């Protein structure tokens, strides 16, 4: 029986690891090797091509623009998110939960939808700002994406801080601002730094946003990878740029992970009474209103503009969705593309769940000694796709599987999308399984249950309660994925994000209107999936609490 148990747990680790090795480490590793050594390692000098690339002035201009836009996006996200966290997590007032939800919406929207929303906004109601097709338009969209992330991460910790120290400082005569900067801010610093690190990570890989908003200045590393691959067919140069992108993202992930660990260690939950909204200073109120306005205005502008055609209110943009647009747009209509996207997202979701479920069962086990170190290593391996840009994943698939049976089978896009979605799916399952009291498993074993019976009777009910939420996240991520798909999509079987970008690249009011309507359709489907997954997750959590009572 022990042998069977070891074989079962060994398979639960070996098969997902084999998937990660074949469909993540191999493609990314092949891309890195090509970037460092070129096509033929025997004839290439070590790092010779990379040195030549770094001597080009354009390379440094692209790196600089990528970095400063990511830093600016993270900085302004913190500037908006911290005051919003103070207002929404430390004060009680009607509509507080609704405002929290509104600030979370951008984080689950496809990047293509966000890009085209800001394009319609900055080219329409805010055209007087002259920000269209500039780097600052990209930065604004980055803030839109990450403000809610900062608010949630910082707010959760802020609400759990012990207020006694701050109250003591106020009693001794410190002003509210002095008490904040001397007492509260040092305690919040790890959370702010961790959230800022994640925001920088997401800003530095905002490929869909940059592509849909236009190529500002010299573009970013990711857009340059695409240009070198698709326009100039220079795969070696694209691979070297992917190496640079990988280094930047990896450094950001390492810093963010370490700061997150510090935050988790420092956090101690203590009851904290919420204050009245009247007690809040004016500045956080103003910034929170601006943050909500930043979220609502682009979305509302996108929806309204999708019903405008040649200056009139009409449904023509939606009626044209059954056509392929004017001029070459890939031969796929928007309605066909949404069908393709749903089918591909479903396949991707299945792949992600098949890999994630056994890994989540292994990672949720409470082990000690050498097994604990092995579990931590495995946990780090599953996080690796989060630290690699989707563009890098897609380019790695392109140079690794082009011309193979995998590419010809039609599964290459779902496989790449499942790799991108994998960390999020695992992270949605592991906390749920770790919440199981180990004494439940021990009691079942004492009563004579086999490991398989323990798994079936104890773990499986909890797993089934969380599988709907995990499946929803996997489906939504795959539905809006653009970075990897833009490299791999079959011209005869394009997804909706790819078709939207193709429509944007073609002149004509019809194509632009169809792109707006398609983005609204993609946002509606994504929102429906996320809301359904959240509803299922909330209902299952309620059932779990009732069962425990």
Short mmCIF file of C-alpha atoms in Angstrom, two decimals:
data_model
loop_
_atom_site.label_atom_id
_atom_site.label_comp_id
_atom_site.label_asym_id
_atom_site.label_seq_id
_atom_site.Cartn_x
_atom_site.Cartn_y
_atom_site.Cartn_z
CA UNK A 1 0.00 0.00 0.00
CA UNK A 2 2.85 2.39 0.83
CA UNK A 3 4.43 1.56 -2.53
CA UNK A 4 1.21 2.41 -4.33
CA UNK A 5 0.97 5.67 -2.37
CA UNK A 6 4.55 6.61 -3.28
CA UNK A 7 3.89 5.82 -6.95
CA UNK A 8 0.74 7.96 -6.87
CA UNK A 9 2.42 10.97 -5.26
CA UNK A 10 5.46 10.49 -7.48
CA UNK A 11 3.22 10.63 -10.56
CA UNK A 12 1.49 13.73 -9.18
CA UNK A 13 4.90 15.45 -9.20
CA UNK A 14 6.52 13.83 -12.26
CA UNK A 15 3.77 14.38 -14.82
CA UNK A 16 3.24 18.13 -14.15
CA UNK A 17 7.01 18.61 -13.99
CA UNK A 18 7.33 16.89 -17.36
CA UNK A 19 4.73 19.31 -18.73
CA UNK A 20 6.66 22.30 -17.37
CA UNK A 21 9.96 20.97 -18.72
CA UNK A 22 8.57 20.30 -22.22
CA UNK A 23 6.30 23.31 -22.64
CA UNK A 24 8.03 25.94 -20.53
CA UNK A 25 11.67 25.25 -19.66
CA UNK A 26 12.55 23.80 -23.06
CA UNK A 27 11.06 26.64 -25.19
CA UNK A 28 12.32 29.39 -22.88
CA UNK A 29 15.69 27.67 -22.53
CA UNK A 30 15.99 27.30 -26.31
CA UNK A 31 15.21 30.99 -26.71
CA UNK A 32 17.82 31.95 -24.10
CA UNK A 33 20.48 29.74 -25.71
CA UNK A 34 19.73 31.19 -29.13
CA UNK A 35 19.99 34.69 -27.71
CA UNK A 36 23.35 33.94 -26.09
CA UNK A 37 24.98 31.71 -28.70
CA UNK A 38 23.03 32.15 -31.92
CA UNK A 39 21.74 29.33 -34.13
CA UNK A 40 24.97 27.35 -34.18
CA UNK A 41 26.71 27.35 -30.82
CA UNK A 42 29.87 25.87 -32.37
CA UNK A 43 30.35 28.80 -34.71
CA UNK A 44 29.19 31.63 -32.46
CA UNK A 45 31.37 33.40 -29.96
CA UNK A 46 30.06 33.45 -26.40
CA UNK A 47 27.85 36.51 -25.93
CA UNK A 48 29.27 38.01 -29.13
CA UNK A 49 25.89 38.81 -30.60
CA UNK A 50 24.69 40.22 -27.31
CA UNK A 51 27.66 42.56 -27.10
CA UNK A 52 26.97 43.79 -30.63
CA UNK A 53 23.32 44.34 -29.75
CA UNK A 54 24.22 46.35 -26.66
CA UNK A 55 26.48 48.57 -28.76
CA UNK A 56 23.49 49.78 -30.79
CA UNK A 57 22.05 53.09 -29.63
CA UNK A 58 18.51 51.94 -30.46
CA UNK A 59 18.83 49.02 -28.03
CA UNK A 60 19.54 51.33 -25.09
CA UNK A 61 16.75 53.67 -26.15
CA UNK A 62 14.32 50.74 -26.11
CA UNK A 63 15.61 49.48 -22.75
CA UNK A 64 15.41 52.98 -21.27
CA UNK A 65 11.84 53.51 -22.49
CA UNK A 66 10.77 50.09 -21.16
CA UNK A 67 12.28 50.77 -17.74
CA UNK A 68 11.19 54.38 -17.21
CA UNK A 69 7.60 53.66 -18.28
CA UNK A 70 7.46 50.67 -15.92
CA UNK A 71 8.92 52.72 -13.04
CA UNK A 72 6.53 55.60 -13.75
CA UNK A 73 3.56 53.23 -13.96
CA UNK A 74 4.47 51.60 -10.63
CA UNK A 75 5.18 54.96 -8.94
CA UNK A 76 1.89 56.58 -9.92
CA UNK A 77 0.03 53.38 -9.08
CA UNK A 78 1.44 53.61 -5.55
CA UNK A 79 0.61 57.32 -5.44
CA UNK A 80 -3.05 56.52 -6.21
CA UNK A 81 -3.32 53.16 -4.45
CA UNK A 82 -2.01 53.99 -0.97
CA UNK A 83 -4.48 56.84 -0.20
CA UNK A 84 -7.29 54.71 -1.70
CA UNK A 85 -6.25 51.83 0.59
CA UNK A 86 -6.42 54.15 3.60
CA UNK A 87 -9.93 55.29 2.72
CA UNK A 88 -11.40 51.95 1.62
CA UNK A 89 -9.89 49.67 4.28
CA UNK A 90 -9.77 51.86 7.40
CA UNK A 91 -13.12 53.63 7.06
CA UNK A 92 -16.69 52.43 6.95
CA UNK A 93 -19.28 54.02 4.66
CA UNK A 94 -22.02 52.95 2.23
CA UNK A 95 -20.66 51.72 -1.09
CA UNK A 96 -17.22 50.82 0.27
CA UNK A 97 -17.36 47.24 -1.07
CA UNK A 98 -18.60 48.51 -4.43
CA UNK A 99 -15.64 50.90 -4.73
CA UNK A 100 -13.24 48.09 -3.85
CA UNK A 101 -14.77 45.97 -6.58
CA UNK A 102 -14.56 48.79 -9.13
CA UNK A 103 -10.85 49.25 -8.48
CA UNK A 104 -10.31 45.50 -8.94
CA UNK A 105 -12.06 45.31 -12.33
CA UNK A 106 -9.10 46.58 -14.46
CA UNK A 107 -6.80 43.85 -13.16
CA UNK A 108 -8.94 41.10 -14.71
CA UNK A 109 -9.61 42.86 -18.04
CA UNK A 110 -7.63 41.72 -21.11
CA UNK A 111 -4.79 44.09 -21.94
CA UNK A 112 -6.15 44.60 -25.45
CA UNK A 113 -9.44 45.88 -24.02
CA UNK A 114 -7.62 48.32 -21.75
CA UNK A 115 -5.44 49.57 -24.59
CA UNK A 116 -8.31 50.23 -26.95
CA UNK A 117 -10.37 51.82 -24.13
CA UNK A 118 -7.62 54.39 -23.55
CA UNK A 119 -7.16 54.82 -27.28
CA UNK A 120 -10.83 55.76 -27.67
CA UNK A 121 -10.63 58.01 -24.60
CA UNK A 122 -7.46 59.89 -25.52
CA UNK A 123 -8.53 60.19 -29.15
CA UNK A 124 -12.01 61.39 -28.17
CA UNK A 125 -13.10 63.18 -24.98
CA UNK A 126 -9.51 63.80 -23.83
CA UNK A 127 -8.01 64.58 -27.23
CA UNK A 128 -7.19 68.10 -26.00
CA UNK A 129 -4.48 66.60 -23.75
CA UNK A 130 -2.48 65.51 -26.84
CA UNK A 131 -1.46 62.28 -25.09
CA UNK A 132 -2.51 59.86 -27.85
CA UNK A 133 0.37 57.75 -29.21
CA UNK A 134 2.75 58.99 -26.52
CA UNK A 135 4.56 57.09 -23.75
CA UNK A 136 2.41 58.87 -21.16
CA UNK A 137 -0.70 57.26 -22.64
CA UNK A 138 0.89 53.88 -21.91
CA UNK A 139 1.82 54.98 -18.38
CA UNK A 140 -1.76 56.10 -17.74
CA UNK A 141 -3.06 52.72 -18.86
CA UNK A 142 -0.52 51.01 -16.60
CA UNK A 143 -1.81 53.00 -13.63
CA UNK A 144 -5.34 51.98 -14.59
CA UNK A 145 -4.25 48.34 -14.43
CA UNK A 146 -2.28 48.40 -11.20
CA UNK A 147 -4.00 50.93 -8.92
CA UNK A 148 -6.42 48.27 -7.65
CA UNK A 149 -3.54 45.85 -7.02
CA UNK A 150 -1.74 48.40 -4.83
CA UNK A 151 -4.97 49.27 -3.01
CA UNK A 152 -5.76 45.64 -2.16
CA UNK A 153 -2.26 44.58 -1.10
CA UNK A 154 -1.57 47.66 1.03
CA UNK A 155 -5.13 47.92 2.34
CA UNK A 156 -5.25 44.34 3.63
CA UNK A 157 -2.07 44.89 5.64
CA UNK A 158 -3.01 48.38 6.81
CA UNK A 159 -6.33 47.13 8.18
CA UNK A 160 -4.45 44.48 10.19
CA UNK A 161 -1.83 46.72 11.80
CA UNK A 162 -2.03 47.23 15.54
CA UNK A 163 -3.29 50.83 16.00
CA UNK A 164 -2.02 51.11 19.58
CA UNK A 165 1.42 52.46 18.66
CA UNK A 166 -0.01 55.16 16.42
CA UNK A 167 -2.59 56.07 19.07
CA UNK A 168 0.16 56.35 21.68
CA UNK A 169 2.10 58.73 19.42
CA UNK A 170 -1.02 60.85 18.94
CA UNK A 171 -1.55 60.92 22.72
CA UNK A 172 2.01 62.23 23.17
CA UNK A 173 1.23 65.14 20.88
CA UNK A 174 2.24 63.93 17.43
CA UNK A 175 0.16 65.29 14.57
CA UNK A 176 -1.70 62.79 12.33
CA UNK A 177 0.83 63.25 9.53
CA UNK A 178 3.83 62.87 11.84
CA UNK A 179 2.31 59.73 13.37
CA UNK A 180 1.76 58.33 9.88
CA UNK A 181 5.27 59.02 8.58
CA UNK A 182 7.07 57.94 11.77
CA UNK A 183 4.92 54.98 12.87
CA UNK A 184 2.56 53.67 10.18
CA UNK A 185 4.60 54.17 7.02
CA UNK A 186 7.63 52.12 8.22
CA UNK A 187 5.24 49.27 9.05
CA UNK A 188 3.59 49.53 5.63
CA UNK A 189 6.87 49.89 3.74
CA UNK A 190 7.30 46.14 3.00
CA UNK A 191 3.74 45.88 1.66
CA UNK A 192 4.14 49.01 -0.46
CA UNK A 193 7.48 47.81 -1.80
CA UNK A 194 6.11 44.33 -2.56
CA UNK A 195 3.04 45.75 -4.33
CA UNK A 196 5.23 48.23 -6.21
CA UNK A 197 7.53 45.41 -7.31
CA UNK A 198 4.60 43.45 -8.71
CA UNK A 199 3.26 46.59 -10.40
CA UNK A 200 6.67 47.13 -12.02
CA UNK A 201 6.63 43.51 -13.19
CA UNK A 202 3.23 43.91 -14.83
CA UNK A 203 4.13 47.31 -16.30
CA UNK A 204 7.32 46.00 -17.86
CA UNK A 205 5.34 43.25 -19.63
CA UNK A 206 2.33 45.33 -20.77
CA UNK A 207 2.69 44.19 -24.37
CA UNK A 208 -1.00 44.32 -25.27
CA UNK A 209 -1.39 47.85 -23.92
CA UNK A 210 1.61 49.20 -25.86
CA UNK A 211 0.51 47.47 -29.07
CA UNK A 212 -3.07 48.76 -29.01
CA UNK A 213 -2.12 52.30 -27.93
CA UNK A 214 0.38 52.62 -30.76
CA UNK A 215 4.15 52.32 -30.67
CA UNK A 216 5.24 55.36 -28.62
CA UNK A 217 8.74 56.56 -29.44
CA UNK A 218 11.03 53.57 -29.63
CA UNK A 219 8.52 51.10 -28.20
CA UNK A 220 9.42 48.51 -25.58
CA UNK A 221 11.56 45.40 -25.57
CA UNK A 222 8.48 43.25 -26.21
CA UNK A 223 7.26 45.24 -29.20
CA UNK A 224 10.79 45.19 -30.61
CA UNK A 225 10.88 41.38 -30.25
CA UNK A 226 7.68 41.18 -32.29
CA UNK A 227 8.99 43.60 -34.94
CA UNK A 228 12.27 41.73 -35.33
CA UNK A 229 10.40 38.41 -35.60
CA UNK A 230 7.47 39.28 -37.85
CA UNK A 231 8.75 42.26 -39.87
CA UNK A 232 12.49 41.60 -40.28
CA UNK A 233 12.53 37.82 -39.61
CA UNK A 234 15.67 38.31 -37.49
CA UNK A 235 15.09 35.53 -34.96
CA UNK A 236 18.59 35.80 -33.47
CA UNK A 237 18.15 39.47 -32.60
CA UNK A 238 14.67 38.78 -31.26
CA UNK A 239 16.12 36.02 -29.09
CA UNK A 240 18.80 38.34 -27.69
CA UNK A 241 16.14 40.93 -26.87
CA UNK A 242 14.15 38.17 -25.16
CA UNK A 243 17.18 37.45 -22.99
CA UNK A 244 17.26 41.10 -21.90
CA UNK A 245 13.50 41.00 -21.21
CA UNK A 246 13.93 37.80 -19.22
CA UNK A 247 16.68 39.33 -17.07
CA UNK A 248 14.60 42.44 -16.28
CA UNK A 249 11.47 40.47 -15.41
CA UNK A 250 13.41 37.91 -13.38
CA UNK A 251 15.07 40.61 -11.28
CA UNK A 252 11.70 42.27 -10.67
CA UNK A 253 10.16 38.92 -9.67
CA UNK A 254 13.01 38.12 -7.25
CA UNK A 255 12.75 41.51 -5.56
CA UNK A 256 8.96 41.31 -5.41
CA UNK A 257 8.99 37.78 -3.99
CA UNK A 258 11.47 38.67 -1.25
CA UNK A 259 9.54 41.78 -0.27
CA UNK A 260 6.30 39.80 -0.27
CA UNK A 261 7.89 37.23 2.07
CA UNK A 262 8.93 40.06 4.40
CA UNK A 263 5.38 41.38 4.33
CA UNK A 264 3.89 37.99 5.16
CA UNK A 265 6.31 37.54 8.04
CA UNK A 266 5.66 40.98 9.50
CA UNK A 267 1.88 40.80 9.21
CA UNK A 268 -0.01 40.15 12.44
CA UNK A 269 -3.78 40.25 12.32
CA UNK A 270 -5.40 42.26 15.09
CA UNK A 271 -8.94 43.61 15.36
CA UNK A 272 -9.17 47.22 14.23
CA UNK A 273 -12.32 49.31 14.36
CA UNK A 274 -13.12 51.29 11.22
CA UNK A 275 -13.48 55.04 11.40
CA UNK A 276 -16.21 57.23 10.05
CA UNK A 277 -15.70 58.73 6.61
CA UNK A 278 -15.89 62.18 8.17
CA UNK A 279 -12.65 61.47 10.04
CA UNK A 280 -10.72 60.88 6.80
CA UNK A 281 -8.51 63.75 5.55
CA UNK A 282 -9.48 65.46 2.32
CA UNK A 283 -6.50 64.26 0.25
CA UNK A 284 -7.31 60.50 0.38
CA UNK A 285 -10.92 61.30 -0.54
CA UNK A 286 -9.82 63.30 -3.59
CA UNK A 287 -7.34 60.67 -4.76
CA UNK A 288 -9.85 57.85 -4.30
CA UNK A 289 -12.42 59.73 -6.37
CA UNK A 290 -9.78 60.29 -9.08
CA UNK A 291 -8.83 56.59 -8.98
CA UNK A 292 -12.46 55.52 -9.42
CA UNK A 293 -12.83 58.11 -12.21
CA UNK A 294 -9.70 56.67 -13.86
CA UNK A 295 -11.32 53.23 -13.80
CA UNK A 296 -14.79 54.18 -14.95
CA UNK A 297 -14.04 56.84 -17.57
CA UNK A 298 -12.09 54.62 -20.05
CA UNK A 299 -14.58 51.77 -19.77
CA UNK A 300 -17.60 54.04 -20.21
CA UNK A 301 -15.86 55.84 -23.09
CA UNK A 302 -15.16 52.50 -24.80
CA UNK A 303 -18.79 51.38 -24.47
CA UNK A 304 -20.25 54.68 -25.68
CA UNK A 305 -17.85 55.01 -28.61
CA UNK A 306 -18.68 51.47 -29.72
CA UNK A 307 -22.21 52.75 -30.46
CA UNK A 308 -20.92 55.74 -32.49
CA UNK A 309 -20.40 55.54 -36.25
CA UNK A 310 -19.56 58.56 -38.42
CA UNK A 311 -20.79 60.90 -35.71
CA UNK A 312 -24.13 59.17 -35.13
CA UNK A 313 -25.52 56.80 -32.51
CA UNK A 314 -26.02 53.43 -34.16
CA UNK A 315 -25.56 49.65 -33.89
CA UNK A 316 -23.61 49.49 -37.17
CA UNK A 317 -20.32 48.64 -35.46
CA UNK A 318 -21.95 45.57 -33.94
CA UNK A 319 -23.73 44.61 -37.17
CA UNK A 320 -20.34 44.59 -38.94
CA UNK A 321 -18.91 42.04 -36.49
CA UNK A 322 -19.91 39.23 -38.83
CA UNK A 323 -17.60 40.65 -41.53
CA UNK A 324 -13.80 40.60 -41.73
CA UNK A 325 -13.56 44.39 -41.91
CA UNK A 326 -12.41 46.63 -44.72
CA UNK A 327 -9.00 45.81 -46.12
CA UNK A 328 -7.09 42.70 -45.09
CA UNK A 329 -7.70 41.85 -41.44
CA UNK A 330 -6.69 38.21 -41.36
CA UNK A 331 -9.76 36.69 -42.99
CA UNK A 332 -11.48 36.17 -39.62
CA UNK A 333 -14.55 38.07 -38.48
CA UNK A 334 -14.97 39.21 -34.89
CA UNK A 335 -17.80 36.72 -34.28
CA UNK A 336 -15.66 33.90 -35.67
CA UNK A 337 -12.75 35.10 -33.56
CA UNK A 338 -14.75 35.02 -30.32
CA UNK A 339 -15.77 31.47 -31.17
CA UNK A 340 -12.11 30.59 -31.75
CA UNK A 341 -11.12 32.32 -28.48
CA UNK A 342 -13.71 30.42 -26.44
CA UNK A 343 -12.69 27.07 -27.93
CA UNK A 344 -8.98 27.72 -27.41
CA UNK A 345 -9.57 29.06 -23.87
CA UNK A 346 -11.53 25.90 -23.01
CA UNK A 347 -8.67 23.68 -24.22
CA UNK A 348 -6.18 25.85 -22.33
CA UNK A 349 -8.28 25.61 -19.17
CA UNK A 350 -8.30 21.80 -19.39
CA UNK A 351 -4.51 21.69 -19.78
CA UNK A 352 -4.02 24.11 -16.88
CA UNK A 353 -6.30 22.12 -14.56
CA UNK A 354 -4.71 18.78 -15.46
CA UNK A 355 -1.32 20.18 -14.44
CA UNK A 356 -2.46 22.35 -11.52
CA UNK A 357 -4.66 19.93 -9.56
CA UNK A 358 -1.97 17.31 -8.79
CA UNK A 359 0.59 20.04 -8.12
CA UNK A 360 -1.80 21.81 -5.74
CA UNK A 361 -2.37 18.55 -3.83
CA UNK A 362 1.39 18.08 -3.45
CA UNK A 363 2.13 21.70 -2.52
CA UNK A 364 -0.67 21.79 0.08
CA UNK A 365 0.75 18.85 2.08
CA UNK A 366 2.36 19.71 5.43
CA UNK A 367 5.81 18.11 5.31
CA UNK A 368 9.07 18.51 7.22
CA UNK A 369 12.80 18.05 6.75
CA UNK A 370 14.13 17.35 3.29
CA UNK A 371 10.61 17.03 1.91
CA UNK A 372 9.91 20.60 2.97
CA UNK A 373 12.91 21.84 0.97
CA UNK A 374 11.77 19.79 -2.03
CA UNK A 375 8.26 21.22 -1.71
CA UNK A 376 9.61 24.78 -1.61
CA UNK A 377 11.71 24.09 -4.69
CA UNK A 378 8.68 22.73 -6.51
CA UNK A 379 6.67 25.76 -5.43
CA UNK A 380 9.35 28.04 -6.89
CA UNK A 381 9.35 26.10 -10.17
CA UNK A 382 5.60 26.54 -10.56
CA UNK A 383 6.06 30.30 -10.13
CA UNK A 384 8.58 30.57 -12.97
CA UNK A 385 5.97 31.23 -15.71
CA UNK A 386 4.88 34.28 -13.71
CA UNK A 387 8.43 35.63 -14.00
CA UNK A 388 8.63 35.22 -17.78
CA UNK A 389 6.87 37.50 -20.22
CA UNK A 390 4.12 35.92 -22.32
CA UNK A 391 5.95 37.31 -25.35
CA UNK A 392 9.02 35.30 -24.35
CA UNK A 393 6.89 32.18 -23.94
CA UNK A 394 5.29 32.68 -27.34
CA UNK A 395 8.63 33.34 -29.06
CA UNK A 396 10.13 30.27 -27.35
CA UNK A 397 7.25 28.12 -28.65
CA UNK A 398 7.76 29.58 -32.12
CA UNK A 399 11.44 28.67 -32.43
CA UNK A 400 11.06 25.32 -30.64
CA UNK A 401 7.91 23.75 -32.08
CA UNK A 402 7.62 25.39 -35.52
CA UNK A 403 7.07 22.69 -38.12
CA UNK A 404 6.51 19.93 -35.55
CA UNK A 405 3.39 17.82 -35.02
CA UNK A 406 2.53 20.00 -31.98
CA UNK A 407 2.38 23.13 -34.14
CA UNK A 408 0.39 21.35 -36.84
CA UNK A 409 -2.07 19.83 -34.37
CA UNK A 410 -3.66 23.17 -33.46
CA UNK A 411 -2.77 22.72 -29.77
CA UNK A 412 0.22 25.04 -29.70
CA UNK A 413 -1.83 28.13 -28.75
CA UNK A 414 -3.82 26.40 -25.94
CA UNK A 415 -0.58 24.91 -24.57
CA UNK A 416 1.16 28.29 -24.52
CA UNK A 417 -1.86 29.96 -22.90
CA UNK A 418 -2.07 27.23 -20.25
CA UNK A 419 1.57 27.90 -19.33
CA UNK A 420 0.76 31.60 -18.87
CA UNK A 421 -2.31 30.81 -16.72
CA UNK A 422 -0.66 28.07 -14.64
CA UNK A 423 0.69 30.12 -11.67
CA UNK A 424 -2.66 31.86 -11.11
CA UNK A 425 -4.58 28.58 -11.18
CA UNK A 426 -2.22 26.89 -8.72
CA UNK A 427 -2.33 29.89 -6.39
CA UNK A 428 -6.13 29.75 -6.34
CA UNK A 429 -6.14 26.07 -5.28
CA UNK A 430 -3.24 25.74 -2.83
CA UNK A 431 -4.56 28.10 -0.09
CA UNK A 432 -7.90 26.27 -0.12
CA UNK A 433 -6.25 22.86 0.35
CA UNK A 434 -3.81 24.18 2.96
CA UNK A 435 -6.81 25.30 5.03
CA UNK A 436 -7.69 21.65 5.70
CA UNK A 437 -6.97 20.73 9.31
CA UNK A 438 -4.25 18.00 9.23
CA UNK A 439 -6.02 16.31 12.12
CA UNK A 440 -8.84 15.39 9.75
CA UNK A 441 -6.45 13.34 7.61
CA UNK A 442 -4.80 11.85 10.71
CA UNK A 443 -8.17 10.82 12.16
CA UNK A 444 -9.16 9.17 8.88
CA UNK A 445 -5.86 7.26 8.77
CA UNK A 446 -6.27 6.09 12.37
CA UNK A 447 -9.72 4.76 11.49
CA UNK A 448 -8.14 2.64 8.76
CA UNK A 449 -8.58 4.77 5.65
CA UNK A 450 -6.03 4.23 2.90
CA UNK A 451 -4.17 7.25 1.42
CA UNK A 452 -6.48 7.06 -1.60
CA UNK A 453 -9.55 7.07 0.64
CA UNK A 454 -8.18 10.03 2.62
CA UNK A 455 -7.63 11.89 -0.63
CA UNK A 456 -11.11 11.06 -1.84
CA UNK A 457 -13.04 11.80 1.35
CA UNK A 458 -11.04 14.70 2.87
CA UNK A 459 -9.22 16.56 0.09
CA UNK A 460 -11.57 16.02 -2.82
CA UNK A 461 -14.61 17.89 -1.37
CA UNK A 462 -12.42 20.94 -0.71
CA UNK A 463 -10.83 20.63 -4.14
CA UNK A 464 -14.18 20.45 -5.90
CA UNK A 465 -15.27 23.62 -4.09
CA UNK A 466 -12.32 25.54 -5.51
CA UNK A 467 -12.08 23.98 -8.94
CA UNK A 468 -14.77 26.25 -10.39
CA UNK A 469 -12.91 29.40 -9.36
CA UNK A 470 -9.62 28.03 -10.69
CA UNK A 471 -11.24 27.01 -13.96
CA UNK A 472 -12.80 30.46 -14.32
CA UNK A 473 -9.48 32.21 -13.80
CA UNK A 474 -7.75 29.91 -16.30
CA UNK A 475 -10.48 30.46 -18.88
CA UNK A 476 -10.49 34.26 -18.44
CA UNK A 477 -6.70 34.56 -18.63
CA UNK A 478 -6.59 32.45 -21.79
CA UNK A 479 -9.51 34.32 -23.35
CA UNK A 480 -7.70 37.67 -23.20
CA UNK A 481 -4.12 36.43 -23.68
CA UNK A 482 -2.35 38.31 -26.47
CA UNK A 483 1.43 38.22 -25.92
CA UNK A 484 2.09 34.56 -26.74
CA UNK A 485 -0.90 34.21 -29.07
CA UNK A 486 0.27 37.02 -31.35
CA UNK A 487 3.29 34.88 -32.28
CA UNK A 488 1.49 31.54 -32.59
CA UNK A 489 -2.06 32.13 -33.86
CA UNK A 490 -2.95 30.43 -37.15
CA UNK A 491 -3.95 33.12 -39.72
CA UNK A 492 -7.05 31.03 -40.45
CA UNK A 493 -7.92 30.60 -36.76
CA UNK A 494 -7.24 33.94 -35.07
CA UNK A 495 -8.38 34.79 -31.55
CA UNK A 496 -10.38 37.91 -30.73
CA UNK A 497 -7.49 39.92 -29.16
CA UNK A 498 -5.38 39.32 -32.29
CA UNK A 499 -8.24 40.30 -34.62
CA UNK A 500 -8.87 43.50 -32.61
CA UNK A 501 -5.24 44.56 -32.99
CA UNK A 502 -5.31 43.76 -36.71
CA UNK A 503 -8.43 45.89 -37.13
CA UNK A 504 -6.75 48.75 -35.28
CA UNK A 505 -3.75 48.56 -37.60
CA UNK A 506 -5.94 49.12 -40.71
CA UNK A 507 -7.19 52.55 -41.76
CA UNK A 508 -10.90 53.21 -41.93
CA UNK A 509 -13.73 54.16 -39.58
CA UNK A 510 -15.36 50.77 -40.08
CA UNK A 511 -12.33 48.85 -38.86
CA UNK A 512 -11.92 51.12 -35.84
CA UNK A 513 -15.60 50.85 -34.91
CA UNK A 514 -15.47 47.07 -35.21
CA UNK A 515 -12.40 47.00 -32.98
CA UNK A 516 -14.27 49.00 -30.32
CA UNK A 517 -17.31 46.71 -30.51
CA UNK A 518 -15.09 43.64 -30.41
CA UNK A 519 -13.29 44.95 -27.32
CA UNK A 520 -16.64 45.50 -25.58
CA UNK A 521 -17.68 41.96 -26.49
CA UNK A 522 -14.39 40.57 -25.14
CA UNK A 523 -14.76 42.58 -21.92
CA UNK A 524 -18.35 41.37 -21.41
CA UNK A 525 -17.43 37.71 -21.88
CA UNK A 526 -14.39 38.03 -19.59
CA UNK A 527 -16.40 39.84 -16.91
CA UNK A 528 -19.12 37.19 -17.11
CA UNK A 529 -16.57 34.42 -16.61
CA UNK A 530 -14.86 36.18 -13.69
CA UNK A 531 -18.14 37.09 -11.95
CA UNK A 532 -19.43 33.53 -12.38
CA UNK A 533 -16.18 32.12 -10.98
CA UNK A 534 -16.28 34.51 -8.01
CA UNK A 535 -19.94 33.61 -7.37
CA UNK A 536 -19.17 29.90 -7.43
CA UNK A 537 -16.15 30.44 -5.18
CA UNK A 538 -18.14 32.52 -2.67
CA UNK A 539 -20.99 30.01 -2.59
CA UNK A 540 -18.57 27.13 -2.08
CA UNK A 541 -16.80 28.99 0.72
CA UNK A 542 -20.16 29.58 2.42
CA UNK A 543 -21.03 25.90 2.08
CA UNK A 544 -17.61 25.03 3.50
CA UNK A 545 -18.18 27.24 6.57
CA UNK A 546 -21.63 25.68 7.11
CA UNK A 547 -20.13 22.21 6.83
CA UNK A 548 -17.45 23.04 9.38
CA UNK A 549 -20.07 24.39 11.79
#
